[in-house]
Short mmCIF file of C-alpha atoms in Angstrom, two decimals:
data_model
loop_
_atom_site.label_atom_id
_atom_site.label_comp_id
_atom_site.label_asym_id
_atom_site.label_seq_id
_atom_site.Cartn_x
_atom_site.Cartn_y
_atom_site.Cartn_z
CA MET A 5 55.01 -56.24 -59.07
CA ALA A 6 52.47 -53.56 -58.26
CA VAL A 7 55.05 -51.29 -56.66
CA ARG A 8 57.41 -51.78 -59.61
CA TRP A 9 54.58 -50.74 -61.93
CA LEU A 10 53.77 -47.71 -59.73
CA ARG A 11 57.45 -46.72 -59.80
CA GLU A 12 57.50 -46.83 -63.61
CA GLU A 13 54.23 -44.88 -63.77
CA ALA A 14 55.70 -42.21 -61.46
CA ILE A 15 58.71 -41.85 -63.77
CA ARG A 16 56.52 -41.86 -66.89
CA THR A 17 54.12 -39.27 -65.48
CA ALA A 18 56.97 -37.01 -64.34
CA GLY A 19 58.41 -37.21 -67.85
CA LEU A 20 55.09 -36.21 -69.39
CA VAL A 21 54.54 -33.30 -67.02
CA ASP A 22 58.16 -32.11 -67.20
CA PRO A 23 59.75 -33.58 -70.34
CA GLU A 24 63.40 -33.35 -71.26
CA PRO A 25 63.88 -30.65 -73.92
CA ASP A 26 65.08 -33.29 -76.40
CA ALA A 27 62.18 -35.71 -75.80
CA LYS A 28 61.34 -37.46 -79.08
CA TRP A 29 57.62 -36.85 -78.70
CA LEU A 30 58.23 -33.08 -78.56
CA ARG A 31 60.03 -33.04 -81.89
CA GLY A 32 58.42 -30.41 -84.07
CA GLY A 33 56.07 -29.40 -81.26
CA ARG A 34 56.08 -26.42 -79.02
CA ALA A 35 56.98 -26.66 -75.38
CA VAL A 36 56.32 -23.65 -73.22
CA LEU A 37 57.99 -23.26 -69.84
CA VAL A 38 55.35 -22.64 -67.20
CA SER A 39 56.25 -21.43 -63.73
CA PRO A 40 54.82 -23.52 -60.90
CA THR A 41 52.19 -22.03 -58.63
CA PRO A 42 54.05 -20.16 -55.88
CA GLY A 43 54.32 -22.28 -52.74
CA SER A 44 53.30 -25.49 -54.48
CA PRO A 45 55.56 -28.52 -54.79
CA ASP A 46 57.44 -29.41 -57.95
CA VAL A 47 55.20 -32.37 -58.83
CA PRO A 48 57.51 -34.00 -61.37
CA GLN A 49 60.32 -33.92 -58.82
CA VAL A 50 58.02 -35.30 -56.09
CA LEU A 51 57.15 -38.19 -58.41
CA ARG A 52 60.81 -38.78 -59.30
CA ASP A 53 61.77 -38.67 -55.62
CA TRP A 54 59.12 -41.27 -54.78
CA ALA A 55 60.37 -43.48 -57.63
CA ASP A 56 63.95 -43.23 -56.31
CA ASP A 57 63.12 -43.82 -52.63
CA GLU A 58 63.38 -47.51 -51.73
CA ALA A 59 62.05 -46.86 -48.21
CA LEU A 60 58.84 -45.30 -49.56
CA GLN A 61 58.42 -48.19 -51.98
CA GLY A 62 59.01 -50.62 -49.12
CA ALA A 63 56.26 -48.89 -47.17
CA ALA A 64 53.96 -49.27 -50.17
CA MET A 65 54.80 -52.98 -50.35
CA ALA A 66 54.05 -53.35 -46.64
CA VAL A 67 50.63 -51.76 -47.10
CA LEU A 68 49.84 -54.04 -50.05
CA ALA A 69 51.16 -57.10 -48.17
CA LYS A 70 48.52 -56.39 -45.49
CA ARG A 71 45.94 -56.53 -48.31
CA GLU A 72 45.23 -52.83 -47.94
CA PHE A 73 44.78 -50.06 -50.49
CA PHE A 74 47.93 -48.02 -51.27
CA HIS A 75 47.55 -44.42 -52.41
CA PHE A 76 50.17 -41.73 -53.13
CA TYR A 77 48.97 -38.26 -54.04
CA THR A 78 50.67 -34.98 -54.90
CA SER A 79 49.34 -31.74 -56.30
CA ASP A 80 50.72 -28.55 -57.77
CA GLY A 81 47.78 -26.48 -56.62
CA GLN A 82 45.90 -26.89 -59.88
CA THR A 83 46.20 -30.55 -60.82
CA GLY A 84 46.41 -33.66 -58.67
CA TYR A 85 48.50 -36.70 -59.51
CA SER A 86 47.72 -40.05 -57.93
CA LEU A 87 49.35 -43.46 -57.83
CA SER A 88 47.33 -46.26 -56.30
CA ALA A 89 47.14 -50.03 -56.12
CA MET A 90 44.95 -52.53 -54.37
CA PRO A 91 45.48 -56.25 -53.88
CA LEU A 92 42.86 -58.41 -55.52
CA PRO A 93 42.22 -62.06 -54.80
CA VAL A 94 43.09 -64.31 -57.72
CA GLY A 95 41.32 -67.55 -56.95
CA PHE A 96 41.73 -68.65 -60.55
CA ALA A 97 45.52 -68.86 -60.21
CA GLY A 98 45.43 -72.26 -58.51
CA ASP A 99 43.08 -73.67 -61.13
CA TRP A 100 45.24 -72.27 -63.93
CA ALA A 101 48.43 -73.71 -62.44
CA ALA A 102 46.84 -77.16 -62.13
CA GLU A 103 45.60 -76.97 -65.72
CA ILE A 104 49.08 -76.42 -67.12
CA GLY A 105 50.68 -78.95 -64.79
CA ALA A 106 52.62 -76.48 -62.67
CA PRO A 107 53.75 -77.73 -59.26
CA SER A 108 51.34 -76.98 -56.43
CA THR A 109 52.23 -74.22 -53.99
CA ALA A 110 49.75 -75.44 -51.39
#
């Protein structure tokens, strides 16, 4: 679930940084095309590429499955964009399941 959320956040962030010209939230507003810093990556495209790459998402899942911190970072030379997730123990889940009568997974 965490990687799915990170994927959606990557897409959402890319859309905020580089919106479609007909984006509803731009209606009536002013959008100004800004050239990227020479030599810097196209951050919205980097985020979209990560969101479309199943191998990179699989690597993120592998990191999280080992109970390790996952961090993806990109920058355009002026602003950094970060996606991160960390597994947290949820000891309450077993108690909650028992309380509602869910079958035990133990």
